[in-house]
Amino acid sequence: MSEPQSALTGTTCDGIAKIREVGLQGMITLRGDLSATEIASAIADATGCALPALREITHEGRNSVSWMSPDEVMVFVPYDEAEATAAKLESALTQVHALVVNVSDARAMFELEGPNAREVLGKLCPVDLSPDSFGQGIIRRTRLAQVPAAFWMTSDASFRVVCFRSVAQYVFDTLKIAAQPGSEVGLYTQANG
Amino acid sequence: MLILECPYCGVKAEETEFHAGGEAHIKRFGPGSSDADFEGYLFNRENPKGVHFERWRHANGCGKWFHVVRCTMTLEVFGSYSAQVSEPPQEIRDAITAKRPGWCWRDFA
Ligand SMILES: [Zn+2]
């Protein structure tokens, strides 16, 4: 048996924010008609999370479920539970048109932490990251420099960022440049007064 | 730079989060059509100075295709709407009329 490895095996970097590749993380793509009650109850049974509304992410313990598109959500569970959770979702959804795929090994996840974390992402993404516009509970899929990515906040000063595994090194390097020491812009701290 | 709003996820972002998909509301002419219709379907496009209808995709977001009406001269965006329609809804037409009275584009006015 080969040993599962995350894209960057937990690489870290310190700058105006702390960057850390989170390591192995279970991720399951679920597509279907999100208004079907079967989907909401399958998600609740498998994860304890509520079905997220438009552009929202819900959490329960170590599990999360994020809205990805009008017919898609992403289910986050611990890596070693992903296969079982996907199987559980799949068996709960045999009567509705739905797709469940364990994509854990096809994605990478980063943590971005510190008072300047908003700024680091703000340099790379066309998103208003001021505290008035972006806070916990929101998921945003967007462009991070030259690649697609998604992120949400896990506290007032930390983000989780998800991207395709094939661009994990690029995302890490790009975040590292955006977080290099001395590169504070102070945009959001100014806005806060 | 254009600021577009995706009608599916409500995200308002600048155009680099999206991908342009060319002219909107093109009727397909396939096998069995006349040479002129087929040629028109393949090659004939509007090139207006002013109101223009386009397809865009929320490529770095929810991934959905949608329609956008904008002005090619000022880059003003009049609105965006579902991809599942073959002509612009009335509220979009009204929004264009409010800014560009007397506008017309192909058969739409
Ligand atoms: Zn969208």
XYZ file of C-alpha atoms and ligand atoms in Angstrom:
303
model
C 0.000 0.000 0.000
C 1.286 3.448 -0.824
C 1.067 6.118 1.825
C -1.225 9.063 0.931
C 0.647 12.366 0.670
C -0.850 15.835 0.502
C 0.345 18.087 -2.322
C 3.025 19.939 -0.332
C 3.206 17.691 2.754
C 2.466 20.484 5.208
C 4.900 23.126 3.957
C 4.771 26.400 5.893
C 5.967 29.949 5.403
C 6.010 33.013 7.649
C 5.499 36.521 6.337
C 2.937 39.220 7.026
C 0.648 36.207 7.397
C 1.375 32.579 8.214
C 0.851 30.183 5.318
C 0.491 26.462 5.875
C -0.455 23.648 3.590
C -3.062 21.922 5.711
C -2.116 18.372 4.742
C -4.494 15.558 3.922
C -8.090 16.773 3.824
C -11.169 14.858 2.776
C -13.216 16.593 0.069
C -16.270 15.223 -1.693
C -17.997 16.843 -4.627
C -21.764 16.420 -4.609
C -23.805 17.528 -7.605
C -27.548 17.401 -7.969
C -30.717 19.418 -7.565
C -29.971 21.171 -4.263
C -33.664 21.873 -3.711
C -34.341 18.123 -3.427
C -35.043 17.266 0.225
C -33.117 13.987 -0.198
C -29.895 15.934 -0.724
C -30.279 18.108 2.372
C -31.102 15.105 4.536
C -28.285 12.984 3.067
C -25.814 15.772 3.896
C -27.220 16.192 7.398
C -27.026 12.446 8.050
C -23.498 12.071 6.699
C -21.918 15.223 8.149
C -24.263 16.864 10.658
C -24.035 20.039 8.560
C -26.979 22.001 7.228
C -27.277 22.415 3.473
C -25.533 25.754 2.797
C -27.480 28.557 1.146
C -26.138 30.535 -1.809
C -22.392 31.314 -1.335
C -22.418 29.999 2.221
C -20.460 27.386 4.134
C -21.792 25.462 7.142
C -19.779 23.677 9.816
C -20.354 20.931 12.354
C -17.407 19.650 14.352
C -14.636 18.760 11.900
C -17.032 18.675 8.945
C -18.042 21.483 6.611
C -20.267 21.800 3.563
C -19.849 24.657 1.114
C -22.018 25.940 -1.701
C -20.106 25.711 -4.971
C -22.666 26.433 -7.699
C -26.456 26.230 -8.124
C -26.150 22.453 -8.440
C -22.997 21.612 -6.520
C -21.692 21.525 -2.958
C -18.339 20.453 -1.534
C -18.297 18.255 1.545
C -15.255 18.514 3.837
C -14.576 15.684 6.286
C -11.365 14.255 7.810
C -9.269 12.558 5.114
C -9.651 9.028 6.446
C -13.439 9.397 6.608
C -13.880 10.600 3.025
C -14.387 7.194 1.395
C -16.985 6.137 3.959
C -18.786 9.488 3.844
C -18.897 9.411 0.035
C -20.309 5.878 0.144
C -22.912 6.949 2.683
C -23.961 9.940 0.566
C -24.083 7.816 -2.541
C -26.296 5.156 -0.982
C -28.624 7.838 0.413
C -29.039 9.358 -3.057
C -29.859 6.351 -5.200
C -33.387 7.655 -5.828
C -32.393 11.133 -7.063
C -30.198 12.291 -9.925
C -26.936 13.051 -8.138
C -23.189 12.623 -8.431
C -20.854 11.966 -5.501
C -17.083 11.858 -6.023
C -14.262 11.714 -3.500
C -11.882 14.386 -4.816
C -9.622 14.554 -1.725
C -6.478 13.677 -3.668
C -7.291 16.091 -6.487
C -7.313 19.207 -4.301
C -4.970 21.050 -1.969
C -5.850 23.169 1.035
C -3.985 26.047 2.665
C -4.406 27.970 5.876
C -3.653 31.669 5.940
C -3.448 33.198 9.370
C -2.729 36.570 10.961
C -4.040 40.118 11.066
C -2.872 40.675 7.467
C -4.453 37.527 6.054
C -7.233 39.561 4.384
C -4.637 41.690 2.697
C -2.632 38.777 1.334
C -5.719 37.383 -0.411
C -6.822 40.876 -1.401
C -3.616 41.306 -3.404
C -4.349 38.187 -5.431
C -8.129 38.022 -5.867
C -10.697 40.409 -7.426
C -12.756 40.292 -4.235
C -13.689 42.956 -1.687
C -12.183 41.495 1.475
C -13.015 44.374 3.797
C -14.567 43.133 7.061
C -17.859 44.782 6.080
C -18.118 42.676 2.931
C -16.426 39.406 3.809
C -16.694 37.441 7.040
C -17.187 33.965 8.418
C -19.849 31.803 6.811
C -19.166 32.996 3.265
C -17.444 30.882 0.604
C -16.001 32.629 -2.409
C -14.854 30.906 -5.562
C -12.693 33.219 -7.583
C -9.413 33.752 -9.375
C -6.256 33.620 -7.243
C -3.635 35.263 -9.455
C -3.813 32.985 -12.515
C -5.727 29.974 -11.185
C -9.208 29.213 -9.807
C -9.466 28.894 -6.023
C -12.025 29.097 -3.231
C -11.733 30.414 0.297
C -13.638 31.081 3.501
C -12.796 32.400 6.943
C -12.331 30.159 9.964
C -11.886 33.096 12.373
C -11.628 36.880 12.112
C -7.997 36.540 11.037
C -7.698 33.201 9.269
C -8.707 31.703 5.955
C -8.842 28.308 4.365
C -7.943 28.314 0.673
C -8.686 25.394 -1.655
C -7.237 24.882 -5.133
C -6.578 22.077 -7.588
C -3.695 19.873 -6.509
C -1.897 20.444 -9.812
C -1.475 24.156 -8.968
C -0.697 23.734 -5.253
C 2.940 24.772 -5.615
C 1.937 27.802 -7.680
C -0.639 28.867 -5.083
C 1.826 28.411 -2.227
C 4.537 30.407 -4.025
C 2.069 33.138 -4.966
C 0.721 33.417 -1.415
C 4.326 33.534 -0.169
C 5.123 36.491 -2.442
C 1.917 38.289 -1.437
C 2.860 37.734 2.210
C 6.519 38.691 2.030
C 7.753 40.596 5.085
C 7.347 44.357 4.867
C 4.671 44.177 2.165
C 1.753 45.372 4.313
C -0.540 47.785 2.505
C -2.735 48.576 5.509
C -5.862 48.933 3.404
C -8.232 47.100 5.704
C -6.697 48.358 8.941
C -7.156 51.909 7.622
C -10.740 51.127 6.736
C -11.258 49.966 10.292
C -10.148 53.350 11.546
C -12.527 46.959 -17.181
C -16.007 45.423 -17.030
C -17.776 44.703 -13.755
C -20.144 41.785 -14.321
C -22.706 40.127 -12.073
C -23.291 36.405 -12.362
C -27.086 35.825 -12.284
C -26.574 32.338 -10.784
C -24.433 33.043 -7.739
C -24.947 36.805 -7.428
C -21.209 37.482 -7.390
C -20.244 40.859 -8.760
C -16.643 40.895 -9.942
C -14.373 42.310 -12.572
C -14.070 40.546 -15.876
C -10.948 38.493 -15.065
C -13.075 36.216 -12.886
C -15.165 35.448 -15.991
C -14.488 34.313 -19.531
C -16.034 35.869 -22.619
C -17.956 33.448 -24.822
C -18.748 35.549 -27.897
C -21.968 36.858 -29.329
C -25.271 35.868 -27.719
C -28.500 34.434 -29.128
C -26.995 32.838 -32.222
C -29.418 30.456 -33.906
C -27.753 27.271 -35.008
C -28.105 26.127 -38.605
C -26.877 22.577 -39.079
C -27.263 19.758 -41.606
C -30.058 20.381 -44.108
C -29.909 24.163 -43.868
C -29.149 26.399 -46.834
C -25.558 27.370 -47.568
C -26.403 31.000 -46.807
C -27.922 30.174 -43.418
C -25.012 27.928 -42.521
C -22.494 30.550 -43.561
C -24.330 33.166 -41.512
C -24.380 30.905 -38.477
C -20.668 30.262 -38.744
C -19.294 33.634 -39.736
C -21.708 36.578 -39.603
C -21.482 38.543 -36.370
C -22.670 41.915 -35.177
C -20.015 44.553 -34.658
C -21.955 47.368 -32.998
C -20.767 50.619 -31.533
C -23.106 50.642 -28.564
C -25.526 48.032 -27.203
C -24.232 44.479 -27.601
C -25.374 41.071 -26.330
C -22.769 38.519 -25.290
C -22.334 35.164 -23.581
C -20.032 34.958 -20.598
C -19.016 32.156 -18.273
C -18.284 32.454 -14.572
C -15.108 30.481 -15.248
C -13.344 31.095 -11.932
C -16.540 30.936 -9.896
C -19.669 28.829 -10.117
C -18.827 27.774 -13.676
C -22.183 28.727 -15.209
C -22.805 30.379 -18.566
C -24.977 33.493 -18.694
C -25.903 36.453 -20.893
C -24.639 40.035 -20.578
C -25.764 43.229 -22.338
C -23.241 46.025 -22.429
C -22.167 49.047 -24.401
C -19.093 48.426 -26.545
C -18.230 52.106 -26.521
C -18.508 53.000 -22.815
C -18.200 49.465 -21.348
C -21.348 50.213 -19.341
C -23.114 46.996 -18.377
C -26.920 47.090 -18.603
C -27.532 43.741 -17.003
C -26.978 39.999 -17.003
C -29.528 37.190 -17.267
C -30.010 33.455 -17.519
C -28.426 31.409 -20.295
C -31.625 29.350 -20.602
C -33.499 31.900 -22.718
C -33.403 32.661 -26.436
C -34.115 36.367 -26.067
C -33.557 39.024 -23.385
C -36.251 39.310 -20.688
C -38.369 42.456 -20.509
C -36.602 43.939 -17.472
C -33.289 43.775 -19.315
C -34.827 45.490 -22.366
C -36.259 48.158 -20.065
C -32.865 48.699 -18.413
C -31.272 49.269 -21.832
C -34.091 51.580 -22.944
C -33.627 53.686 -19.812
C -30.028 54.378 -20.843
C -30.159 54.078 -24.649
C -33.660 55.055 -25.857
C -34.376 53.705 -29.334
C -31.706 50.996 -29.173
C -31.880 47.987 -31.448
C -29.729 44.893 -31.908
C -30.586 42.330 -34.584
C -34.348 41.713 -34.085
C -34.391 42.993 -30.497
C -35.474 46.494 -29.559
Zn -21.554 32.501 -10.768
